[in-house]
Amino acid sequence: MLNALALLASYARASFKGQLAYPGSTILLGLGQFLTNIIDVLAIWLLYDRFGAVKGWAIGEIALFFGLVNISFTIADFISRGFDVFGTDFVRTGAFDRILLRPRSATLQLIGYEFRLTRFGRLLQGIVLIVIATTTLPLHWTAQNIALAAWTVSGAVALFFGLLVLQAVLAFWTVESLEAVNALTYGGIQAAQYPMSLYPDWFRDFLTYVVPLACVAYFPVLVILGRPDPAGAPGWLLPLTPAAGFAFLAASFVAWRVGVGKYTSTGS
Amino acid sequence: MPQILVQDLAKTYRVAERDPGVLGALRGLMRPRWRTVDALQGVSFSLERGELLGFIGPNGAGKSTTIKILSGILRPDGGRVEVDGLVPWRDRVRHVGRIGVVFGQRTQLWWDLPVADGFDLLRDIYRVDPIRYRKTRDELVAMLRLEKLLDQPVRQLSLGQRMRAEIAAAMLHEPAILFLDEPTIGLDAPSKLAVREFVKRLNRETGVTVLLTTHDMHDIEALAERVIVIGHGRVLADSPFEALRANVLAERRLFVDFAGDAPDLALPGVTVRSREGRSLELAFDPRAIGAPALIAAITAGHAVEDIHVEQPAIEEVIARFYDLHGAAEA
């Protein structure tokens, strides 16, 4: 375990060094990301400016959902680049052979593949949103709420990471039509940024039981906001729901093992 | 006990026949049509520690499949492999820590990193003891003349420089076996010579077992004492190269420049391969007529300006061999 962390640190050093060879471009790309993401926020702010509240949700509450989901996704994205580009950069090119030729776990090597510093733009957006939420709402950042927020983020990171692993697993079967999966991943993340009560029941159920995005954002955030679930889930259950993110990640890795087994028996 | 033992290795691929486009891919997922390809049909050989073996064969003959199985990244459908007591695909992580693999077409270094940083990263990946690492690295850097390249990002290296760095990278963890897959592909002539020289020295000085595949017959001629020719998923020959040459294409060539126009020669066991003005190229079987006797016979009747004997080029030997076995490119 310690050994694995030491290796990740070496990978990170190497990755940063490579990116900082062109510091200007890294900073500009990061700022560009921040600006594109902040336009999303502006759009919502304009919406609220026009209509006041949407189905009983204040803008600060939406900002908290958005902020936590974006911070989680940034972290997941930061550590899963190797899985995100697995089909194009590893399966299609045969570079996965190289991974298998090294005496370390493939997961560890794919995490270490690249840590993109340009992702700070999205992180910045997330932080700005949390600040907006804190200043416009009567939010109390008690130790309990901070711990719950951290637990929520960790569950969400696990879930997003799991989604990217599943996307990589599909690449073992087809490197075509991966764009469709990408739309699912990113579309799901978009959907998770809004309160579930805005959605029809079937979609809410999908986001609760199939790809449990609601469990790693909506439900626990309700507790931080001091609101009961409008759909009537018991209050004690809400803070536990981020565990679903870890269950999803575990299931993704079961699929991953099947995929690797398929790869080593067909060689493609 | 040999270091590498391969017995009756068999591998069949199922290849999906797929129509182009997204619709084709979807149809392929729903109702796949399969075609089977027998990549290996009972390959057997063994290798002793410290040997240098050349592996040749046309594309699709089964070379890369064999290398992939031996290096642990592909599971065969049948047969047995043991490398230093390990079954490569079953004990993959332990096995790959003891081998080094260089693919001529792909890099194992990091494109944007200086060579030295890539080496350091490999030290951490392979968990090489730092003191031991420094010693091995310095030796390899000296042997492969990498001093001036260490600070350069890999993407700035020429192909020849990169290949030297790749070989060093594969040796940093002091593997017992080095697999080289087409190590000279695309290199210019001096780089090819350099790579051959290094491989030979590594094999001699470190005792590492080397198994290399190549299309370049000069690699084989310069490097391998022993050659395995593979075709249609079978071992067609396993012998020292000179023995292969003697069995397949024993004939020699005699090039003669006459003082006047080239005469019509009719000697038993000798055929005229080409005639151009005053020059003749003859082919003869040294078992039927020796070179001295042939030269004497020619110079006795004709004024000759120059004369020399050659062996057929290795490409010709191999091409003839494939013809004999019906193993030309599939």
XYZ file of C-alpha atoms in Angstrom:
598
model
C 0.000 0.000 0.000
C 2.730 2.462 1.029
C 4.727 1.213 -1.873
C 1.818 1.927 -4.198
C 1.482 5.469 -2.874
C 5.206 6.031 -3.349
C 4.872 4.929 -6.958
C 1.893 7.245 -7.493
C 3.981 10.085 -6.088
C 6.730 9.282 -8.607
C 4.198 9.204 -11.417
C 2.753 12.527 -10.258
C 6.203 14.168 -10.128
C 6.942 12.957 -13.639
C 3.544 14.034 -14.946
C 3.777 17.519 -13.435
C 7.275 17.960 -14.748
C 6.111 17.098 -18.252
C 3.223 19.565 -18.091
C 5.228 22.336 -16.504
C 7.599 22.200 -19.428
C 4.946 24.468 -20.949
C 3.626 26.402 -17.928
C 1.888 29.080 -20.010
C -0.240 26.606 -21.869
C -1.152 24.729 -18.687
C -2.305 27.938 -16.970
C -4.238 29.188 -19.996
C -5.960 25.829 -20.499
C -6.919 25.774 -16.827
C -8.328 29.285 -16.989
C -10.198 28.384 -20.166
C -11.783 25.477 -18.328
C -12.720 27.741 -15.466
C -14.370 30.213 -17.839
C -16.372 27.583 -19.741
C -17.570 26.138 -16.462
C -18.442 29.498 -15.012
C -20.730 30.142 -17.997
C -22.872 27.248 -16.738
C -23.153 29.047 -13.438
C -24.021 32.335 -15.100
C -26.808 30.640 -17.044
C -28.341 29.371 -13.831
C -27.906 32.697 -12.122
C -29.756 34.397 -15.015
C -32.513 31.824 -14.716
C -32.909 32.563 -11.023
C -32.661 36.297 -11.573
C -35.703 35.980 -13.849
C -37.806 33.460 -11.912
C -36.714 33.755 -8.263
C -36.785 30.141 -7.124
C -37.199 26.918 -9.111
C -39.655 24.438 -7.571
C -38.734 25.672 -4.132
C -34.954 25.457 -4.531
C -32.936 28.595 -3.842
C -29.943 29.473 -5.992
C -27.575 28.904 -3.054
C -28.846 25.339 -2.716
C -28.325 24.636 -6.403
C -24.850 26.134 -6.042
C -24.042 23.668 -3.265
C -25.105 20.685 -5.403
C -23.144 22.021 -8.359
C -20.089 22.815 -6.261
C -19.805 19.439 -4.554
C -20.460 17.480 -7.753
C -17.842 19.483 -9.622
C -15.222 19.127 -6.920
C -15.870 15.377 -6.812
C -15.728 15.038 -10.560
C -12.507 17.045 -10.738
C -10.823 14.720 -8.267
C -12.128 11.596 -10.043
C -11.075 12.979 -13.396
C -7.654 13.869 -12.015
C -6.912 10.294 -10.955
C -8.617 8.401 -13.777
C -7.162 9.836 -16.965
C -5.693 6.469 -17.933
C -9.174 4.905 -17.780
C -10.813 7.827 -19.560
C -8.562 7.468 -22.619
C -8.173 3.704 -22.248
C -9.833 2.761 -25.544
C -7.956 5.197 -27.734
C -4.594 5.387 -25.976
C -4.202 1.854 -24.642
C -6.344 -0.724 -26.421
C -6.223 0.637 -29.941
C -2.487 1.359 -29.786
C -1.585 -1.837 -27.946
C -0.048 0.221 -25.134
C -1.995 -1.908 -22.650
C 0.522 -4.663 -23.410
C 3.190 -2.432 -21.885
C 1.085 -2.013 -18.760
C 0.752 -5.798 -18.471
C 4.496 -6.192 -19.014
C 5.237 -4.318 -15.808
C 5.182 -5.946 -12.404
C 2.618 -3.581 -10.885
C -1.159 -3.557 -10.872
C -2.695 -2.218 -14.075
C -5.013 0.034 -12.060
C -2.105 1.704 -10.340
C -0.342 2.320 -13.631
C -3.455 3.703 -15.299
C -4.080 6.075 -12.406
C -0.494 7.236 -12.724
C -0.726 7.652 -16.487
C -1.363 11.379 -16.339
C -2.451 13.890 -13.719
C -3.750 16.873 -15.625
C -3.045 20.162 -13.936
C -5.427 21.995 -16.291
C -8.213 20.476 -14.225
C -7.719 23.187 -11.615
C -10.172 25.334 -13.619
C -13.076 23.068 -12.754
C -11.942 22.794 -9.134
C -11.902 26.572 -8.946
C -15.461 26.661 -10.240
C -16.514 24.187 -7.573
C -14.930 26.249 -4.828
C -16.532 29.464 -6.105
C -19.905 27.706 -6.010
C -19.425 26.533 -2.440
C -18.557 30.102 -1.468
C -21.716 31.388 -3.189
C -23.774 28.751 -1.392
C -22.232 29.626 1.966
C -22.794 33.357 1.580
C -26.352 33.241 0.223
C -27.723 30.494 2.479
C -27.890 30.171 6.207
C -25.391 27.288 5.975
C -23.622 26.093 9.089
C -20.257 24.487 8.446
C -20.196 22.534 11.661
C -17.647 19.745 12.060
C -20.466 17.302 11.392
C -21.455 18.998 8.145
C -17.844 19.265 6.970
C -17.354 15.566 7.664
C -20.569 14.755 5.803
C -19.462 16.900 2.851
C -16.095 15.115 2.767
C -17.834 11.706 2.950
C -20.199 12.760 0.163
C -17.298 13.891 -2.016
C -15.406 10.643 -1.414
C -18.468 8.589 -2.393
C -18.943 10.712 -5.491
C -15.269 10.355 -6.452
C -15.679 6.560 -6.126
C -18.787 6.625 -8.305
C -17.324 8.834 -11.038
C -14.156 6.775 -10.987
C -16.299 3.648 -11.329
C -18.090 5.142 -14.341
C -14.773 5.842 -16.044
C -13.584 2.314 -15.241
C -16.758 0.910 -16.817
C -16.171 3.083 -19.855
C -12.672 1.582 -20.076
C -14.079 -1.950 -19.702
C -16.253 -1.424 -22.771
C -13.112 -0.678 -24.761
C -12.137 -4.339 -24.358
C -15.116 -5.199 -26.558
C -15.347 -2.263 -28.893
C -13.300 0.829 -29.435
C -16.032 2.213 -31.638
C -19.093 4.049 -30.346
C -17.305 5.010 -27.127
C -18.560 8.550 -27.679
C -22.001 7.297 -26.685
C -20.649 6.077 -23.344
C -18.906 9.376 -22.853
C -22.222 11.150 -23.308
C -23.655 8.884 -20.614
C -20.851 9.650 -18.172
C -20.881 13.373 -18.693
C -24.646 13.523 -19.055
C -25.005 11.707 -15.747
C -22.728 14.203 -14.080
C -24.816 17.064 -15.447
C -27.958 15.394 -14.149
C -26.457 14.883 -10.694
C -25.937 18.610 -10.308
C -29.654 19.316 -9.935
C -32.075 18.357 -7.140
C -33.726 15.032 -7.886
C -37.164 16.401 -7.129
C -36.970 18.217 -10.466
C -36.968 14.887 -12.302
C -39.707 12.392 -13.174
C -39.844 9.292 -10.951
C -38.295 6.807 -13.399
C -35.244 9.022 -13.885
C -34.896 9.559 -10.155
C -35.038 5.819 -9.614
C -32.408 5.303 -12.283
C -30.103 7.803 -10.573
C -30.746 6.170 -7.209
C -30.605 2.451 -7.902
C -28.769 1.927 -11.203
C -26.130 4.637 -11.403
C -26.483 5.966 -7.862
C -25.529 9.554 -8.565
C -28.308 10.791 -6.271
C -26.701 8.906 -3.375
C -23.426 10.739 -3.695
C -24.844 14.240 -4.091
C -28.540 14.888 -3.634
C -29.411 12.797 -0.548
C -26.478 13.679 1.703
C -26.599 17.324 0.626
C -30.213 17.442 1.793
C -28.875 16.731 5.285
C -26.330 19.549 5.028
C -29.129 21.859 3.896
C -31.262 20.689 6.797
C -34.084 19.572 4.502
C -36.053 16.323 4.586
C -36.275 14.283 1.393
C -39.343 15.569 -0.465
C -39.896 11.990 -1.648
C -39.891 10.720 1.938
C -36.690 8.711 2.374
C -36.009 8.183 6.116
C -33.705 10.828 7.605
C -31.213 8.360 9.133
C -30.601 6.786 5.737
C -29.612 9.966 3.913
C -26.094 10.419 5.364
C -25.278 6.750 4.635
C -26.108 6.859 0.934
C -22.607 7.858 -0.320
C -21.568 4.245 0.442
C -23.401 3.387 -2.790
C -20.557 5.104 -4.665
C -18.076 2.602 -3.239
C -20.356 -0.329 -4.032
C -20.566 0.927 -7.608
C -16.784 1.216 -7.798
C -16.367 -2.337 -6.487
C -18.803 -3.625 -9.134
C -16.885 -1.715 -11.811
C -13.689 -3.457 -10.828
C -15.358 -6.856 -11.045
C -16.242 -5.946 -14.639
C -12.689 -4.670 -15.143
C -11.237 -8.037 -14.154
C -13.507 -9.775 -16.643
C -12.334 -7.340 -19.315
C -8.650 -7.887 -18.571
C -9.253 -11.633 -18.676
C -10.839 -11.245 -22.086
C -7.907 -9.142 -23.265
C -5.271 -11.640 -22.173
C -7.062 -14.494 -23.880
C -7.611 -12.744 -27.211
C -4.695 -10.361 -27.305
C -6.759 -7.447 -28.536
C 16.739 -27.829 -16.973
C 16.394 -25.249 -19.737
C 15.514 -21.678 -18.807
C 12.642 -21.519 -21.267
C 10.613 -24.588 -22.038
C 7.860 -24.508 -24.647
C 5.828 -27.595 -25.476
C 3.028 -28.022 -28.003
C 1.943 -24.445 -27.724
C -1.401 -23.833 -29.430
C -3.408 -20.677 -29.874
C -6.515 -20.039 -31.921
C -7.959 -16.589 -32.384
C -11.600 -15.942 -33.005
C -11.781 -12.941 -35.253
C -15.053 -11.040 -35.446
C -16.016 -10.103 -38.958
C -17.443 -6.664 -38.646
C -19.120 -4.302 -41.021
C -17.821 -0.734 -41.031
C -19.487 2.133 -39.196
C -21.447 2.474 -35.976
C -24.329 0.374 -37.287
C -21.897 -2.350 -38.264
C -20.351 -2.233 -34.784
C -23.788 -2.546 -33.198
C -24.735 -5.421 -35.464
C -21.398 -7.017 -34.551
C -22.274 -6.744 -30.873
C -25.728 -8.265 -31.375
C -24.933 -11.068 -33.757
C -21.182 -11.527 -34.155
C -19.851 -13.583 -37.026
C -16.661 -15.412 -36.165
C -13.802 -16.712 -38.183
C -11.092 -18.780 -36.516
C -7.390 -18.346 -37.142
C -4.914 -20.943 -35.925
C -1.984 -18.786 -34.880
C 0.036 -21.567 -33.237
C -0.393 -25.278 -33.870
C 2.035 -27.051 -31.609
C 5.167 -24.953 -31.206
C 7.927 -26.572 -29.141
C 11.449 -25.480 -28.336
C 13.676 -24.847 -25.372
C 16.298 -22.300 -24.553
C 19.273 -22.443 -22.219
C 20.401 -19.565 -20.022
C 22.596 -17.104 -21.921
C 21.551 -18.200 -25.417
C 20.872 -15.717 -28.185
C 18.033 -16.946 -30.364
C 16.679 -15.409 -33.538
C 13.028 -15.899 -34.350
C 12.031 -15.383 -37.966
C 9.000 -15.973 -40.100
C 6.644 -14.111 -42.407
C 3.901 -11.852 -41.038
C 1.142 -13.897 -39.471
C 3.415 -16.887 -38.914
C 3.022 -16.788 -35.147
C 6.119 -14.904 -34.016
C 4.395 -12.192 -32.018
C 1.870 -14.636 -30.595
C 4.732 -16.739 -29.260
C 6.490 -13.688 -27.809
C 3.262 -12.469 -26.209
C 2.664 -15.839 -24.575
C 6.256 -16.110 -23.374
C 6.115 -12.630 -21.901
C 2.918 -13.439 -19.999
C 0.429 -11.091 -21.612
C -1.434 -13.726 -23.619
C -2.903 -17.041 -22.546
C -2.482 -19.977 -24.947
C -5.250 -22.495 -25.639
C -3.010 -25.472 -25.185
C 0.509 -26.585 -24.415
C 2.951 -25.850 -21.692
C 5.383 -23.013 -21.023
C 7.794 -22.656 -18.161
C 10.200 -19.788 -17.793
C 12.549 -20.129 -14.833
C 9.945 -22.331 -13.200
C 7.059 -19.898 -13.696
C 4.056 -20.175 -15.983
C 4.143 -16.697 -17.554
C 0.418 -15.946 -17.854
C -0.421 -17.475 -14.484
C 2.354 -15.784 -12.495
C 2.324 -12.685 -14.677
C 3.370 -10.051 -12.166
C 6.262 -12.110 -10.802
C 7.291 -13.229 -14.275
C 7.340 -9.797 -15.918
C 9.575 -8.497 -13.145
C 12.266 -10.867 -14.399
C 12.082 -10.129 -18.105
C 12.760 -7.104 -20.275
C 10.796 -6.432 -23.447
C 11.579 -4.021 -26.266
C 9.069 -3.443 -29.048
C 10.724 -1.789 -32.030
C 7.553 0.049 -32.939
C 6.468 1.300 -29.533
C 8.201 3.160 -26.781
C 8.242 2.166 -23.156
C 9.656 5.530 -22.145
C 7.677 8.693 -21.534
C 7.454 10.929 -24.556
C 7.658 14.254 -22.719
C 10.150 13.224 -20.054
C 13.933 13.399 -20.263
C 15.461 9.945 -20.656
C 16.973 10.053 -17.157
C 13.576 10.786 -15.549
C 12.021 7.884 -17.429
C 14.748 5.615 -16.100
C 14.065 6.825 -12.548
C 10.373 6.125 -12.983
C 11.180 2.599 -14.155
C 13.327 2.139 -11.051
C 10.254 2.917 -8.940
C 7.948 0.736 -11.041
C 10.286 -2.260 -10.839
C 11.237 -1.489 -7.228
C 14.944 -1.657 -7.994
C 17.213 -1.061 -5.040
C 18.556 2.534 -5.453
C 22.230 1.630 -5.041
C 22.014 -1.286 -7.395
C 20.016 0.861 -9.810
C 22.689 3.552 -9.958
C 25.352 0.980 -10.752
C 23.328 -0.783 -13.455
C 22.208 2.490 -14.975
C 25.718 3.903 -15.160
C 26.990 0.733 -16.795
C 24.208 0.742 -19.369
C 24.625 4.462 -20.060
C 28.321 3.896 -20.721
C 27.802 0.792 -22.830
C 25.014 2.295 -24.952
C 26.657 5.737 -25.090
C 23.662 7.571 -23.659
C 25.501 10.263 -21.637
C 24.492 13.097 -23.948
C 20.922 11.917 -24.308
C 19.981 11.668 -20.636
C 18.678 15.235 -20.358
C 16.723 15.166 -23.603
C 12.995 14.507 -23.775
C 12.350 11.224 -25.536
C 10.382 12.891 -28.319
C 13.519 14.753 -29.403
C 15.580 11.613 -29.912
C 16.233 10.117 -33.322
C 14.919 6.610 -33.842
C 18.385 5.134 -33.427
C 19.047 7.061 -30.223
C 15.642 6.095 -28.921
C 16.247 2.416 -29.584
C 19.462 2.557 -27.546
C 17.562 4.222 -24.713
C 14.808 1.596 -25.010
C 17.285 -1.252 -24.675
C 18.823 0.368 -21.603
C 15.335 0.911 -20.152
C 14.526 -2.778 -20.594
C 17.721 -3.782 -18.766
C 17.537 -1.466 -15.724
C 15.976 -4.115 -13.507
C 18.571 -6.675 -14.631
C 16.174 -9.124 -16.248
C 17.247 -12.702 -16.858
C 15.672 -12.698 -20.316
C 15.445 -9.948 -22.899
C 12.773 -10.091 -25.605
C 13.453 -7.882 -28.601
C 10.611 -7.572 -31.084
C 11.893 -6.075 -34.353
C 14.568 -3.971 -32.640
C 16.101 -2.640 -35.856
C 12.920 -1.815 -37.755
C 13.131 1.579 -39.428
C 16.692 2.281 -38.281
C 19.390 3.651 -40.564
C 22.403 1.476 -41.324
C 24.801 2.814 -38.636
C 22.099 2.570 -35.965
C 21.343 -0.999 -36.974
C 24.996 -1.882 -36.624
C 25.145 -0.160 -33.242
C 22.050 -1.953 -31.943
C 23.403 -5.332 -33.080
C 26.705 -4.598 -31.384
C 24.969 -3.664 -28.107
C 22.736 -6.695 -28.104
C 25.737 -8.931 -28.626
C 27.707 -7.235 -25.861
C 24.791 -7.339 -23.439
C 24.358 -11.019 -24.101
C 28.055 -11.718 -23.696
C 28.809 -9.446 -20.752
C 25.678 -9.743 -18.630
C 24.742 -13.270 -19.639
C 21.164 -12.219 -20.337
C 19.246 -14.658 -22.519
C 18.098 -12.906 -25.685
C 15.179 -13.857 -27.883
C 14.718 -11.594 -30.860
C 12.318 -11.456 -33.756
C 13.217 -9.643 -36.913
C 12.515 -9.177 -40.570
C 16.060 -8.042 -41.187
C 18.058 -11.103 -42.139
C 21.290 -9.267 -41.439
C 20.231 -9.095 -37.792
C 20.050 -12.854 -37.807
C 23.339 -13.258 -39.628
C 25.118 -10.861 -37.269
C 23.536 -11.979 -34.032
C 22.021 -15.350 -33.701
C 23.916 -18.570 -33.462
C 20.606 -20.298 -33.419
C 17.571 -19.577 -35.567
C 14.005 -20.749 -35.282
C 11.987 -20.365 -38.445
C 8.270 -20.310 -37.788
C 5.539 -20.573 -40.387
C 1.850 -21.458 -40.306
C 2.078 -21.667 -36.526
C 4.730 -24.388 -36.560
C 8.457 -24.553 -36.058
C 9.847 -25.227 -39.534
C 13.502 -25.217 -38.554
C 15.538 -24.888 -35.384
C 19.254 -24.874 -36.073
C 22.397 -22.751 -36.290
C 22.071 -20.376 -39.201
C 24.962 -21.884 -41.186
C 23.323 -25.290 -41.015
C 20.108 -23.798 -42.289
C 21.951 -22.217 -45.182
C 23.735 -25.440 -46.028
C 20.523 -27.451 -46.023
C 18.389 -25.009 -47.919
C 20.591 -23.303 -50.419
C 24.015 -24.825 -50.482
C 24.884 -23.304 -53.841
C 27.604 -20.699 -54.237
C 27.908 -17.929 -56.775
C 30.933 -17.291 -58.959
C 31.355 -13.848 -60.528
C 33.772 -13.762 -63.456
C 34.960 -10.793 -65.558
C 36.553 -11.969 -68.769
C 39.177 -10.110 -70.799
C 36.940 -10.451 -73.875
C 33.229 -11.149 -74.376
C 31.825 -13.683 -71.920
C 32.024 -17.151 -73.515
C 29.344 -19.846 -73.531
C 30.296 -22.152 -70.713
C 28.971 -25.685 -70.497
C 30.242 -27.255 -67.301
C 28.431 -30.015 -65.403
C 26.698 -28.833 -62.192
C 27.052 -25.173 -63.140
C 24.286 -22.843 -64.310
C 24.570 -19.355 -65.756
C 22.505 -16.938 -63.684
C 23.243 -13.808 -65.687
C 25.377 -12.588 -68.541
C 26.264 -8.976 -69.176
C 28.929 -8.013 -71.736
C 32.133 -9.438 -70.371
C 30.710 -10.575 -67.032
C 29.082 -13.815 -66.000
C 27.360 -14.855 -62.795
C 27.409 -18.593 -62.274
C 25.748 -20.761 -59.673
C 27.349 -24.036 -58.638
C 26.870 -26.733 -56.043
C 30.083 -27.045 -54.021
C 29.278 -30.695 -53.315
C 29.346 -31.447 -57.089
C 32.284 -29.252 -58.032
C 34.611 -27.371 -55.694
C 35.382 -23.711 -56.215
C 39.101 -24.287 -56.981
C 38.314 -26.917 -59.609
C 35.691 -24.683 -61.217
C 38.014 -21.667 -61.305
C 40.792 -23.799 -62.729
C 38.477 -25.095 -65.451
C 37.463 -21.567 -66.435
C 40.896 -19.944 -66.313
C 42.378 -22.833 -68.309
C 40.323 -21.970 -71.379
C 39.734 -18.213 -71.070
C 41.541 -15.009 -70.174
C 40.025 -13.764 -66.928
C 40.413 -10.292 -65.368
C 38.638 -10.769 -62.062
C 36.911 -13.577 -60.210
C 35.238 -13.990 -56.832
C 32.941 -16.367 -54.984
C 29.904 -15.401 -52.887
C 27.283 -17.136 -50.808
C 23.671 -16.437 -51.683
C 22.191 -13.545 -49.693
C 20.382 -14.568 -46.562
C 17.112 -13.172 -47.936
C 17.393 -15.653 -50.774
C 18.077 -18.507 -48.375
C 15.016 -17.683 -46.327
C 12.824 -17.074 -49.363
C 13.839 -20.463 -50.745
C 13.134 -21.999 -47.375
C 9.628 -20.538 -47.285
C 9.049 -21.785 -50.847
C 10.082 -25.277 -49.839
C 7.640 -25.203 -46.930
C 4.853 -23.355 -48.693
C 5.024 -20.769 -45.951
C 5.142 -17.537 -47.897
C 3.182 -14.555 -46.597
C -0.392 -15.486 -45.894
